[in-house]
JSON list of N, CA and C in Angstrom, two decimals:
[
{"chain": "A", "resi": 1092, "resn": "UNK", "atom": "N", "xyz": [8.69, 60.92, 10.83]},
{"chain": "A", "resi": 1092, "resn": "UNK", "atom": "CA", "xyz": [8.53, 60.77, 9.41]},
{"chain": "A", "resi": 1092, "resn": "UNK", "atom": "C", "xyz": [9.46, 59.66, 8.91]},
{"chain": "A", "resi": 1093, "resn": "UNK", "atom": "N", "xyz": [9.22, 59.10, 7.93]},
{"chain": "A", "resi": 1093, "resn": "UNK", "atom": "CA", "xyz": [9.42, 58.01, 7.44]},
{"chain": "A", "resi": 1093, "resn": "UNK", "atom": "C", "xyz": [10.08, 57.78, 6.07]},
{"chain": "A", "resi": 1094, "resn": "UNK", "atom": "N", "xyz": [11.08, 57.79, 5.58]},
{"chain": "A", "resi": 1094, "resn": "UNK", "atom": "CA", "xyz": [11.45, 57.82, 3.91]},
{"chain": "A", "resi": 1094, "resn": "UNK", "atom": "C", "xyz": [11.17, 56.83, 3.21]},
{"chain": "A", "resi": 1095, "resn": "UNK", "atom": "N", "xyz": [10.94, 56.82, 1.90]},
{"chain": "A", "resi": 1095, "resn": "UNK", "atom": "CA", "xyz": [10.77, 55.88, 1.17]},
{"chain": "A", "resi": 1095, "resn": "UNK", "atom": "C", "xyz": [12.21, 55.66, 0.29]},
{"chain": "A", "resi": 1096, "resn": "UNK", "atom": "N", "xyz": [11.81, 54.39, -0.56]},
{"chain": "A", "resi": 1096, "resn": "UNK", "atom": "CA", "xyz": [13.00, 54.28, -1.14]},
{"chain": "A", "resi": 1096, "resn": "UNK", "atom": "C", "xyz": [12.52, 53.56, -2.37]},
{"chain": "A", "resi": 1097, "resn": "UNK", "atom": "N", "xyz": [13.48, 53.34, -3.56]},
{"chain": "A", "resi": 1097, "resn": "UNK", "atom": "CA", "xyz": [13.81, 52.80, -4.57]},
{"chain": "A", "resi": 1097, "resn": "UNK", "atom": "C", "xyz": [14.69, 51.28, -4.97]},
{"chain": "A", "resi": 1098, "resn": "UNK", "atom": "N", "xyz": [14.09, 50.43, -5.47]},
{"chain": "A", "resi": 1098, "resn": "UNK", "atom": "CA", "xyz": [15.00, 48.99, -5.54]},
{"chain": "A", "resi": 1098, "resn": "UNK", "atom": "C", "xyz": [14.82, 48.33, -6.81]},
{"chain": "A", "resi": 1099, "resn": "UNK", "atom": "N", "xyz": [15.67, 47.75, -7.64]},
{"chain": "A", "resi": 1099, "resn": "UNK", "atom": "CA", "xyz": [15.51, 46.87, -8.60]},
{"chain": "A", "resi": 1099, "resn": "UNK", "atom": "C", "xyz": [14.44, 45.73, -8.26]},
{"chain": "A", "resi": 1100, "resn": "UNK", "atom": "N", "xyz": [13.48, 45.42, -9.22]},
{"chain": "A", "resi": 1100, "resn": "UNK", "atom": "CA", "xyz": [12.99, 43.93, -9.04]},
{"chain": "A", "resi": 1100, "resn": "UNK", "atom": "C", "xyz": [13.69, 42.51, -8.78]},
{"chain": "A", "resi": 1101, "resn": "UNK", "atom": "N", "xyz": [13.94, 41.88, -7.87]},
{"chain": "A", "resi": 1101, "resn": "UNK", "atom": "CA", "xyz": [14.35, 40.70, -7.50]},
{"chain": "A", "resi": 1101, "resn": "UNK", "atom": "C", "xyz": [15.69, 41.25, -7.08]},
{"chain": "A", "resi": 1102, "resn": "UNK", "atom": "N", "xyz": [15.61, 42.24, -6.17]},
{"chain": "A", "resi": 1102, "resn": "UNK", "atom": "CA", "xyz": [17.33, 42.68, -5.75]},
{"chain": "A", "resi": 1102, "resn": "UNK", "atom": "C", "xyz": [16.84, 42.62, -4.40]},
{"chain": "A", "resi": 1103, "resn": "UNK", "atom": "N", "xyz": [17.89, 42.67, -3.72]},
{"chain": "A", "resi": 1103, "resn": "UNK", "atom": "CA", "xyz": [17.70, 42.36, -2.16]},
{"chain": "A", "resi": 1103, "resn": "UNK", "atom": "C", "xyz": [17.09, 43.84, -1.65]},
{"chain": "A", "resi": 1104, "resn": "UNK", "atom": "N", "xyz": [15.97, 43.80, -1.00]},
{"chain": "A", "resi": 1104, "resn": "UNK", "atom": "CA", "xyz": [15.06, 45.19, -0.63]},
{"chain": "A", "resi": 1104, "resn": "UNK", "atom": "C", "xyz": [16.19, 45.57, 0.37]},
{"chain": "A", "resi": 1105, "resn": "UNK", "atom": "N", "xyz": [15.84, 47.01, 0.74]},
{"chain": "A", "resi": 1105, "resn": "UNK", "atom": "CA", "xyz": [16.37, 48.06, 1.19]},
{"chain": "A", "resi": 1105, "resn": "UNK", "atom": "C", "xyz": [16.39, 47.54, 3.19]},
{"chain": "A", "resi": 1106, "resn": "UNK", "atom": "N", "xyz": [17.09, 47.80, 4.11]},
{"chain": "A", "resi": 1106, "resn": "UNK", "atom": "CA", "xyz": [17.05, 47.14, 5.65]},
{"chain": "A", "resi": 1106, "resn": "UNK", "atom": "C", "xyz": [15.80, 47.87, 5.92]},
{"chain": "A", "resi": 1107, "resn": "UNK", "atom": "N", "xyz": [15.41, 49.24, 5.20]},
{"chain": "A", "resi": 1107, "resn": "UNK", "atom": "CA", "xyz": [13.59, 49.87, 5.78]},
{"chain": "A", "resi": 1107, "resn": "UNK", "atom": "C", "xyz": [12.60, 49.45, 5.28]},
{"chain": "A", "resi": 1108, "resn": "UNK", "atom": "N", "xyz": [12.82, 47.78, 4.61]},
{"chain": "A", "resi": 1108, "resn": "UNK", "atom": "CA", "xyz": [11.66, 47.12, 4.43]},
{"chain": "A", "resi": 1108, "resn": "UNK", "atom": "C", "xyz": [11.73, 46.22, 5.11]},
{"chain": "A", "resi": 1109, "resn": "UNK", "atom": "N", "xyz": [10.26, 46.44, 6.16]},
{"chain": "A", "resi": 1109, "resn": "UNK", "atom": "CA", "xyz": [9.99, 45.20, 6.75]},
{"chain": "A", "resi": 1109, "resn": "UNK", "atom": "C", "xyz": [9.85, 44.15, 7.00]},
{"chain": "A", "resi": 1110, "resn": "UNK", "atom": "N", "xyz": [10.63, 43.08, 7.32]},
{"chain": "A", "resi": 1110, "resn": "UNK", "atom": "CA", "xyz": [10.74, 41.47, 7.18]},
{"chain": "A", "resi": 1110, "resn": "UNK", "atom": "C", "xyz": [9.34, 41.10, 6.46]},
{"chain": "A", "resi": 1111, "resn": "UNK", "atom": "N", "xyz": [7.96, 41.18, 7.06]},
{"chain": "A", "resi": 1111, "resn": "UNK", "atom": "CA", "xyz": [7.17, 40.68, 6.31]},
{"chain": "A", "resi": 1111, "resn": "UNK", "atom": "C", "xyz": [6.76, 41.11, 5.34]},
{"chain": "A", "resi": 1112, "resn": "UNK", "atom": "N", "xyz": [6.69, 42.41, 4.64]},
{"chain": "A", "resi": 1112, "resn": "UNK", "atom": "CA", "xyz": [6.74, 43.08, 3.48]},
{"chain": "A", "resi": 1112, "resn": "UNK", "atom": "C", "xyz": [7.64, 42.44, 2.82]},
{"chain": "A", "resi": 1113, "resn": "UNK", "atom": "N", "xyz": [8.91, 42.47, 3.02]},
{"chain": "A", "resi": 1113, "resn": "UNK", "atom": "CA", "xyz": [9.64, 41.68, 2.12]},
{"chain": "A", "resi": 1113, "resn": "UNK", "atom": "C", "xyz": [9.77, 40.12, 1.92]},
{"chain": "A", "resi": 1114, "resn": "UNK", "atom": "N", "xyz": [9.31, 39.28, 2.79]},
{"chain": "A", "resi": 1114, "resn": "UNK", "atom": "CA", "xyz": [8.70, 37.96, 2.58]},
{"chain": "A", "resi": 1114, "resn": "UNK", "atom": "C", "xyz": [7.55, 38.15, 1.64]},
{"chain": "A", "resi": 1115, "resn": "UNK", "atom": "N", "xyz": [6.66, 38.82, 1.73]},
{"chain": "A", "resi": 1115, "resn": "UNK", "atom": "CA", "xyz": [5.63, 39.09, 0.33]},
{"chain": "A", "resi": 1115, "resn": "UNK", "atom": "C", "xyz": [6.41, 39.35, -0.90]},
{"chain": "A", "resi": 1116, "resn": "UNK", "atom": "N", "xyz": [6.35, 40.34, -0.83]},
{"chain": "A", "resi": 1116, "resn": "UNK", "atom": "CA", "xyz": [7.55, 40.91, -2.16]},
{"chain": "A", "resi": 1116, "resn": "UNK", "atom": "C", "xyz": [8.43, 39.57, -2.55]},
{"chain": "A", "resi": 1117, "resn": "UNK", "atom": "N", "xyz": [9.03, 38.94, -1.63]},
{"chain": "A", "resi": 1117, "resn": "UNK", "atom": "CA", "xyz": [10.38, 37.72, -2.27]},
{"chain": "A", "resi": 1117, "resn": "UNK", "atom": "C", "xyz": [8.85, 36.50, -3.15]},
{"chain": "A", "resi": 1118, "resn": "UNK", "atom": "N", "xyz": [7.20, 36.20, -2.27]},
{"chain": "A", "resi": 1118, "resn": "UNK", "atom": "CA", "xyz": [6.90, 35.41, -2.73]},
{"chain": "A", "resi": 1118, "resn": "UNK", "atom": "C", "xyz": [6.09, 36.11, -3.87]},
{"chain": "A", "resi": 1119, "resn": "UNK", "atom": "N", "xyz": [5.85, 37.18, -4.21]},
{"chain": "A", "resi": 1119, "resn": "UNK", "atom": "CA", "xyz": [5.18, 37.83, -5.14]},
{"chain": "A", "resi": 1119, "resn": "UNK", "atom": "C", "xyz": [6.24, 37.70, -6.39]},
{"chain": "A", "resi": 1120, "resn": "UNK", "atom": "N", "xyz": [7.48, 38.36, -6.28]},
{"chain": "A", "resi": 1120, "resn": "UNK", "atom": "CA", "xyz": [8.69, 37.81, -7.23]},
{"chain": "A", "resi": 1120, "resn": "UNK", "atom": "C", "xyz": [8.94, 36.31, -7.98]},
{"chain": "A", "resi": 1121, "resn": "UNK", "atom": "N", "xyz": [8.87, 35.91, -6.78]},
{"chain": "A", "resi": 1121, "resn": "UNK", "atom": "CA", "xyz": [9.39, 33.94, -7.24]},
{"chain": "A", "resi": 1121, "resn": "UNK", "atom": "C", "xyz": [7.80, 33.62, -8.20]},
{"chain": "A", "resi": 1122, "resn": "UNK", "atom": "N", "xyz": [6.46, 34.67, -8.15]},
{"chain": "A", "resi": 1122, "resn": "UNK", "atom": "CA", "xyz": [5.51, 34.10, -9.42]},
{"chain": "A", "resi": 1122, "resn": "UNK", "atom": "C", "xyz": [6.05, 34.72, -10.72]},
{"chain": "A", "resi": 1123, "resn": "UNK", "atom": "N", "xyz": [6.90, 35.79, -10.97]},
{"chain": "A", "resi": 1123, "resn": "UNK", "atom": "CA", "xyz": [6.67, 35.87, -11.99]},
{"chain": "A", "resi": 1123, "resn": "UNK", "atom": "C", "xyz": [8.32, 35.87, -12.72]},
{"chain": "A", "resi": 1124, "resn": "UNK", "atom": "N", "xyz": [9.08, 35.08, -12.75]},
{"chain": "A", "resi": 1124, "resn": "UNK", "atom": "CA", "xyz": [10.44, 34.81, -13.12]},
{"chain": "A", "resi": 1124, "resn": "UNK", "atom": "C", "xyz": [10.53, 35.96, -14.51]},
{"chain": "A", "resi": 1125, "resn": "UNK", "atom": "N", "xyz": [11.55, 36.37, -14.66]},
{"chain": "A", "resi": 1125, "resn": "UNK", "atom": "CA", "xyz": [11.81, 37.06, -15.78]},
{"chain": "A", "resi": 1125, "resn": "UNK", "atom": "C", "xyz": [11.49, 38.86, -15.63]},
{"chain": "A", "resi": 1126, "resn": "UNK", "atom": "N", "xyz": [10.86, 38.81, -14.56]},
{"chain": "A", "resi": 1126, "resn": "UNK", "atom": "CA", "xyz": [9.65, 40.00, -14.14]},
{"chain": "A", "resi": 1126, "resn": "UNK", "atom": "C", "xyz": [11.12, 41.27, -13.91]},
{"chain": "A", "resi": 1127, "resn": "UNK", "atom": "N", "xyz": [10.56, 42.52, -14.45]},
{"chain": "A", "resi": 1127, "resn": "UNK", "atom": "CA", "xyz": [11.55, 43.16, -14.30]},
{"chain": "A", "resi": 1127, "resn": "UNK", "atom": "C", "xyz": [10.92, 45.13, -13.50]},
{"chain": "A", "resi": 1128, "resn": "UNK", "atom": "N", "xyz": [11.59, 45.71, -13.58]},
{"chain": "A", "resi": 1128, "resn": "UNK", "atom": "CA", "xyz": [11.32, 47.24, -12.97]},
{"chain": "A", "resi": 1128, "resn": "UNK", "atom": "C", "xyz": [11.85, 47.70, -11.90]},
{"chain": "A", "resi": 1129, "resn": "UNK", "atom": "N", "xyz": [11.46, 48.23, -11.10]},
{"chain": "A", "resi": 1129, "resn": "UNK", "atom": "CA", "xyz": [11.42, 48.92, -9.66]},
{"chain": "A", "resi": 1129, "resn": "UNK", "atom": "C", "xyz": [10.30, 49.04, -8.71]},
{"chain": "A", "resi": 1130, "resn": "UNK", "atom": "N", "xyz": [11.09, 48.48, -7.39]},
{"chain": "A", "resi": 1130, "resn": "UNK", "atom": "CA", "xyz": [10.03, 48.87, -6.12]},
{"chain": "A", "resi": 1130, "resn": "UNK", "atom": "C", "xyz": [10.01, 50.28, -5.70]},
{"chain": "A", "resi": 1131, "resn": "UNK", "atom": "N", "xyz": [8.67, 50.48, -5.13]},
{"chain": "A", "resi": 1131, "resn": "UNK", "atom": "CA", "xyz": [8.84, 52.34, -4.53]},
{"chain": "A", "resi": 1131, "resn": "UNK", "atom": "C", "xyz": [7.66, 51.51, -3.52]},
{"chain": "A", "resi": 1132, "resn": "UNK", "atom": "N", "xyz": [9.16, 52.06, -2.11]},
{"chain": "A", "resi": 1132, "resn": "UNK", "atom": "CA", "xyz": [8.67, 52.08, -1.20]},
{"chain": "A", "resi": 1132, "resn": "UNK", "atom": "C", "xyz": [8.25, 53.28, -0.08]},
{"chain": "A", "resi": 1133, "resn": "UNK", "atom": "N", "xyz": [6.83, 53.25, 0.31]},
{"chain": "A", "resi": 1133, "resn": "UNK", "atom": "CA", "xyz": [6.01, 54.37, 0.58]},
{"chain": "A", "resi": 1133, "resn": "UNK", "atom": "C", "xyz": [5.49, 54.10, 2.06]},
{"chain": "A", "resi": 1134, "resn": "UNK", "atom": "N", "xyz": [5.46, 55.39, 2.71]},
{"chain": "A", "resi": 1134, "resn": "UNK", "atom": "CA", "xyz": [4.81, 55.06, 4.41]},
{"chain": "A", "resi": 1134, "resn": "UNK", "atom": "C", "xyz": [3.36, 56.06, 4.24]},
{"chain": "A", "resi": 1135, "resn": "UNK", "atom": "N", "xyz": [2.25, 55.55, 4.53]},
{"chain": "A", "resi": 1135, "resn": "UNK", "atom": "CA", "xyz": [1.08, 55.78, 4.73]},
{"chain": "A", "resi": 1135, "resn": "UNK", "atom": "C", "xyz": [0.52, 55.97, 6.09]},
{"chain": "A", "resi": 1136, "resn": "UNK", "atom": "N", "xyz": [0.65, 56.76, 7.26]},
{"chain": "A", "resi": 1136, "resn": "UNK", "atom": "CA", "xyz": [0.06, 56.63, 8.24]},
{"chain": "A", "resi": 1136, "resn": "UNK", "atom": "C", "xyz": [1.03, 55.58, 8.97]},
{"chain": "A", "resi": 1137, "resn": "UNK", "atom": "N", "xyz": [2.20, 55.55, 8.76]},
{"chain": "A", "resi": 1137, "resn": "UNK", "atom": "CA", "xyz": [3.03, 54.49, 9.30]},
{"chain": "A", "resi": 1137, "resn": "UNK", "atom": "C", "xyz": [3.24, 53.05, 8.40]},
{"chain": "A", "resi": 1138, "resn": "UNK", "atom": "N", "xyz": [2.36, 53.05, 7.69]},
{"chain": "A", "resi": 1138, "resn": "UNK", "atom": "CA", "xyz": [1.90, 51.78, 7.18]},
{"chain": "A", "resi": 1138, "resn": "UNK", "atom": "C", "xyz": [3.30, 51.49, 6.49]},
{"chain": "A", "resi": 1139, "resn": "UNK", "atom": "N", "xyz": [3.85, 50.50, 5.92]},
{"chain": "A", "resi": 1139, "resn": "UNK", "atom": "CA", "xyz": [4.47, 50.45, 4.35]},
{"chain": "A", "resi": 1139, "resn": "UNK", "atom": "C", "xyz": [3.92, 49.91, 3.19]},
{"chain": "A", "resi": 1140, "resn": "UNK", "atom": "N", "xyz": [4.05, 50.69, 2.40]},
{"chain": "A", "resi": 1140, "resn": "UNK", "atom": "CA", "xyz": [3.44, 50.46, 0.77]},
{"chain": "A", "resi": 1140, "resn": "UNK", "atom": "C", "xyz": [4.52, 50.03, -0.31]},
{"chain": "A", "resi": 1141, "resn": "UNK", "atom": "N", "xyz": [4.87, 49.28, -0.73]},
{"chain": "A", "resi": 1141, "resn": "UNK", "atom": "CA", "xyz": [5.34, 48.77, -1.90]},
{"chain": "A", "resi": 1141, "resn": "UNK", "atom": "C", "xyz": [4.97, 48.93, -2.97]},
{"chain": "A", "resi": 1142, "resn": "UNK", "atom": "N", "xyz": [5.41, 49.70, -4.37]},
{"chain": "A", "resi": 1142, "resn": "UNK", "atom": "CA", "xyz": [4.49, 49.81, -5.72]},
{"chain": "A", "resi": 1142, "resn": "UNK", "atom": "C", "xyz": [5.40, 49.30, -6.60]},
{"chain": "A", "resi": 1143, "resn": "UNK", "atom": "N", "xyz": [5.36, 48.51, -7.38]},
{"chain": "A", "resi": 1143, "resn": "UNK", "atom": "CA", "xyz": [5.62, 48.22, -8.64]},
{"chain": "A", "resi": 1143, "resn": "UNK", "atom": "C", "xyz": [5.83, 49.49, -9.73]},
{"chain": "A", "resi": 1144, "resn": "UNK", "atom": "N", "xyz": [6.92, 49.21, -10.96]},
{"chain": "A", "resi": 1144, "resn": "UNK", "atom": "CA", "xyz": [6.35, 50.13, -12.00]},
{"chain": "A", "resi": 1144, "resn": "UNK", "atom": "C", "xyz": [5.28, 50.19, -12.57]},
{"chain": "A", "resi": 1145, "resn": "UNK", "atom": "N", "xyz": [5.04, 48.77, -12.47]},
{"chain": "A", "resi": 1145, "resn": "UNK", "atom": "CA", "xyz": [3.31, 48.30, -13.24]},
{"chain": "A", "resi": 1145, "resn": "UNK", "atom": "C", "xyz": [2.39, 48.61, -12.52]},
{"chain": "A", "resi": 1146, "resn": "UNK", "atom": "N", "xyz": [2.60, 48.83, -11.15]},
{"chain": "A", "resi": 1146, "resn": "UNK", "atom": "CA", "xyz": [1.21, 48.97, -10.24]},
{"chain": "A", "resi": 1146, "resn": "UNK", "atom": "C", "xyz": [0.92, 48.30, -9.86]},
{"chain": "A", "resi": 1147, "resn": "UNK", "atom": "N", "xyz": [1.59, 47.23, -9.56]},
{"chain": "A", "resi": 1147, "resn": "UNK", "atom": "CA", "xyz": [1.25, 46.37, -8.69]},
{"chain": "A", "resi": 1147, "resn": "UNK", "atom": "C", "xyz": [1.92, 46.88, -7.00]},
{"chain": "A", "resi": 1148, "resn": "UNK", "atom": "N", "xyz": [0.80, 46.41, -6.18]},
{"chain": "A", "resi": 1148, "resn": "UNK", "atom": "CA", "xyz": [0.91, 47.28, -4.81]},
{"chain": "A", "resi": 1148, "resn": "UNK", "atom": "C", "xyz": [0.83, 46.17, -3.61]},
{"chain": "A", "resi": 1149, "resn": "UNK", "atom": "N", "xyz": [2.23, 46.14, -2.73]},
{"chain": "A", "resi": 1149, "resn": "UNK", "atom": "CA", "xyz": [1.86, 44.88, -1.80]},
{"chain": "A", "resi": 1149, "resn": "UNK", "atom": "C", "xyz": [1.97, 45.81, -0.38]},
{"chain": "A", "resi": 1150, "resn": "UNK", "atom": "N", "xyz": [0.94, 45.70, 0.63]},
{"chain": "A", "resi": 1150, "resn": "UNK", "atom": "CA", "xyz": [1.13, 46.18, 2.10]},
{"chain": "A", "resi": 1150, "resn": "UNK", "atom": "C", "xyz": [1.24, 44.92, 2.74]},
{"chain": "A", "resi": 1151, "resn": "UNK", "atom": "N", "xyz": [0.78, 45.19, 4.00]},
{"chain": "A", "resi": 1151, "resn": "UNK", "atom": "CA", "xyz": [1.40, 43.98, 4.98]},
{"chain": "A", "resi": 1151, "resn": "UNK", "atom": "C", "xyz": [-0.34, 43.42, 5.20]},
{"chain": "A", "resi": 1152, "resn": "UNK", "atom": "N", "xyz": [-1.62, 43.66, 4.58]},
{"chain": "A", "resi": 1152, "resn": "UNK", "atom": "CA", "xyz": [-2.71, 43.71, 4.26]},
{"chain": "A", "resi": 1152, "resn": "UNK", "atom": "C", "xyz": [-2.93, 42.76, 3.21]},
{"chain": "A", "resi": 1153, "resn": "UNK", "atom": "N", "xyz": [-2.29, 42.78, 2.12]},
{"chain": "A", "resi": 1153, "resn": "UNK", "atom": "CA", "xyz": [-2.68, 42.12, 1.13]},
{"chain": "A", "resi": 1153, "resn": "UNK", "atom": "C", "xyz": [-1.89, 42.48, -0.14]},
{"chain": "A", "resi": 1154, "resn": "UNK", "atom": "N", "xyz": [-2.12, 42.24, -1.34]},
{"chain": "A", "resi": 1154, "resn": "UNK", "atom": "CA", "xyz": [-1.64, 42.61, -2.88]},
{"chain": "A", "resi": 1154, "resn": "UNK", "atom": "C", "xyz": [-2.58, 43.02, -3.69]},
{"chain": "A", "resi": 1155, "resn": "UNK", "atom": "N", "xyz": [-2.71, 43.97, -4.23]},
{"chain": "A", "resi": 1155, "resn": "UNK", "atom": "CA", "xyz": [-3.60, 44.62, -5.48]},
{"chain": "A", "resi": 1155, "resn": "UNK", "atom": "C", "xyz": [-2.68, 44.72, -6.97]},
{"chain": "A", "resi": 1156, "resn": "UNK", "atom": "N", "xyz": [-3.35, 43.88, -8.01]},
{"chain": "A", "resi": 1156, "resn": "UNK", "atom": "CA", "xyz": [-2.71, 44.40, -9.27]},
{"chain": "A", "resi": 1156, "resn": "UNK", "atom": "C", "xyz": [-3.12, 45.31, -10.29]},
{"chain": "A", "resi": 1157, "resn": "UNK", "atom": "N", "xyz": [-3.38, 46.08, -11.25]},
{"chain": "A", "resi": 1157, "resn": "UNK", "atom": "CA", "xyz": [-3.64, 46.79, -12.12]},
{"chain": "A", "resi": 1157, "resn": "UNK", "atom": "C", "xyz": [-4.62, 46.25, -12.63]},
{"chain": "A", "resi": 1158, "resn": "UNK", "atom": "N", "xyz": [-4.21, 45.10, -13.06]},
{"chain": "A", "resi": 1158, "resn": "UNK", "atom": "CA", "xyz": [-5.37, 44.43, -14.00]},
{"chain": "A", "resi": 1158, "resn": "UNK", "atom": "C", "xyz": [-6.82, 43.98, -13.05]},
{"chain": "A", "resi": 1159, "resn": "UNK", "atom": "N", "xyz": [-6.72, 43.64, -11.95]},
{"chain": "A", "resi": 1159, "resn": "UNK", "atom": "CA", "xyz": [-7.79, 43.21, -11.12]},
{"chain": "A", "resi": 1159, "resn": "UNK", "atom": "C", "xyz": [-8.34, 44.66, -9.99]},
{"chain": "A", "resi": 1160, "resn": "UNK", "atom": "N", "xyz": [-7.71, 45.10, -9.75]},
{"chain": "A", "resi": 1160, "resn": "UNK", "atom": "CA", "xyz": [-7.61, 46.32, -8.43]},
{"chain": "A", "resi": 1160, "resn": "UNK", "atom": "C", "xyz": [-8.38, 45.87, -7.32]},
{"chain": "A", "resi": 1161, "resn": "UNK", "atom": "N", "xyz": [-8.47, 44.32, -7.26]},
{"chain": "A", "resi": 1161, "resn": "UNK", "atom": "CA", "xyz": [-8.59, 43.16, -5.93]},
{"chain": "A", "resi": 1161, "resn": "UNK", "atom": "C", "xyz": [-7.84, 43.03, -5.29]},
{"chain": "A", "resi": 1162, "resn": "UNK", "atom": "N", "xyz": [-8.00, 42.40, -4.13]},
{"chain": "A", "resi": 1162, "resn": "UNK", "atom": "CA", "xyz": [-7.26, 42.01, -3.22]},
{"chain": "A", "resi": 1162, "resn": "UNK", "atom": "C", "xyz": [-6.88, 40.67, -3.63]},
{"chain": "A", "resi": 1163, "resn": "UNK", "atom": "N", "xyz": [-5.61, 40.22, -3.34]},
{"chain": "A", "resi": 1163, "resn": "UNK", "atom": "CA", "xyz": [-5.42, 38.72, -3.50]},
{"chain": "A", "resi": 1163, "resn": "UNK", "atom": "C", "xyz": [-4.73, 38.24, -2.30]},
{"chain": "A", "resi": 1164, "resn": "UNK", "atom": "N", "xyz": [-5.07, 38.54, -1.06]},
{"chain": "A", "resi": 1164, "resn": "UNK", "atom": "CA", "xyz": [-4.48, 38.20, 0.45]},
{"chain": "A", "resi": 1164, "resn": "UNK", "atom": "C", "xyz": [-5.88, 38.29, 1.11]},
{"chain": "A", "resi": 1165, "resn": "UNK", "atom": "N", "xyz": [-5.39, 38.90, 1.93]},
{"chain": "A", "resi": 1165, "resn": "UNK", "atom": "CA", "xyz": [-6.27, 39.44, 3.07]},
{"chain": "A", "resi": 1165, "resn": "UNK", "atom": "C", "xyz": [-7.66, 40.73, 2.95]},
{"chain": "A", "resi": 1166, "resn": "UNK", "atom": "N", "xyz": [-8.52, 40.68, 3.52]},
{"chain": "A", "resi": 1166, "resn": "UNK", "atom": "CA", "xyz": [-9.46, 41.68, 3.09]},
{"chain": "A", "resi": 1166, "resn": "UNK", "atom": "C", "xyz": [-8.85, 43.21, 4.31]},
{"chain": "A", "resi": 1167, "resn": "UNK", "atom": "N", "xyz": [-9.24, 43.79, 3.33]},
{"chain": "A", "resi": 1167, "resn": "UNK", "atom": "CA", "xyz": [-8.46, 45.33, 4.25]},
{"chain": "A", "resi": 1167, "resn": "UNK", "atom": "C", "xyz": [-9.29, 46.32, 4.76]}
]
């Protein structure tokens, strides 16, 4: 089993986020300057899930936002 965790927006993620999860997350951040909340980080079947307060959701798959509930990466 797997824990999740909690992080400020644009704060250095937690060492149980995965290098490329958090290369997403750092380039998902650098779009929206000013951008503020918390990450919640989640294991799915092993997977890791990243959520926004807003709902915005990044896996190692792709990014989904609230407003679209598309993919904007990869098809999954």
């Amino acid at each position: 089993m797997q824990l999740g965790t909690r992080w400020a927006f644009g704060g250095r993620p937690p060492a149980s986020v995965p290098a490329e999860l958090a290369e997403r997350l750092a380039e998902l951040e650098a779009g929206r300057p000013g951008g503020a909340g918390h990450w919640t980080l989640t294991w799915l079947e092993g997977r890791p899930i990243a959520e926004l307060d807003d709902g915005t959701r990044v896996t190692l798959e792709g990014t989904t936002t609230p407003s679209s509930g598309e993919d904007h990466d990869d098809d999954w």
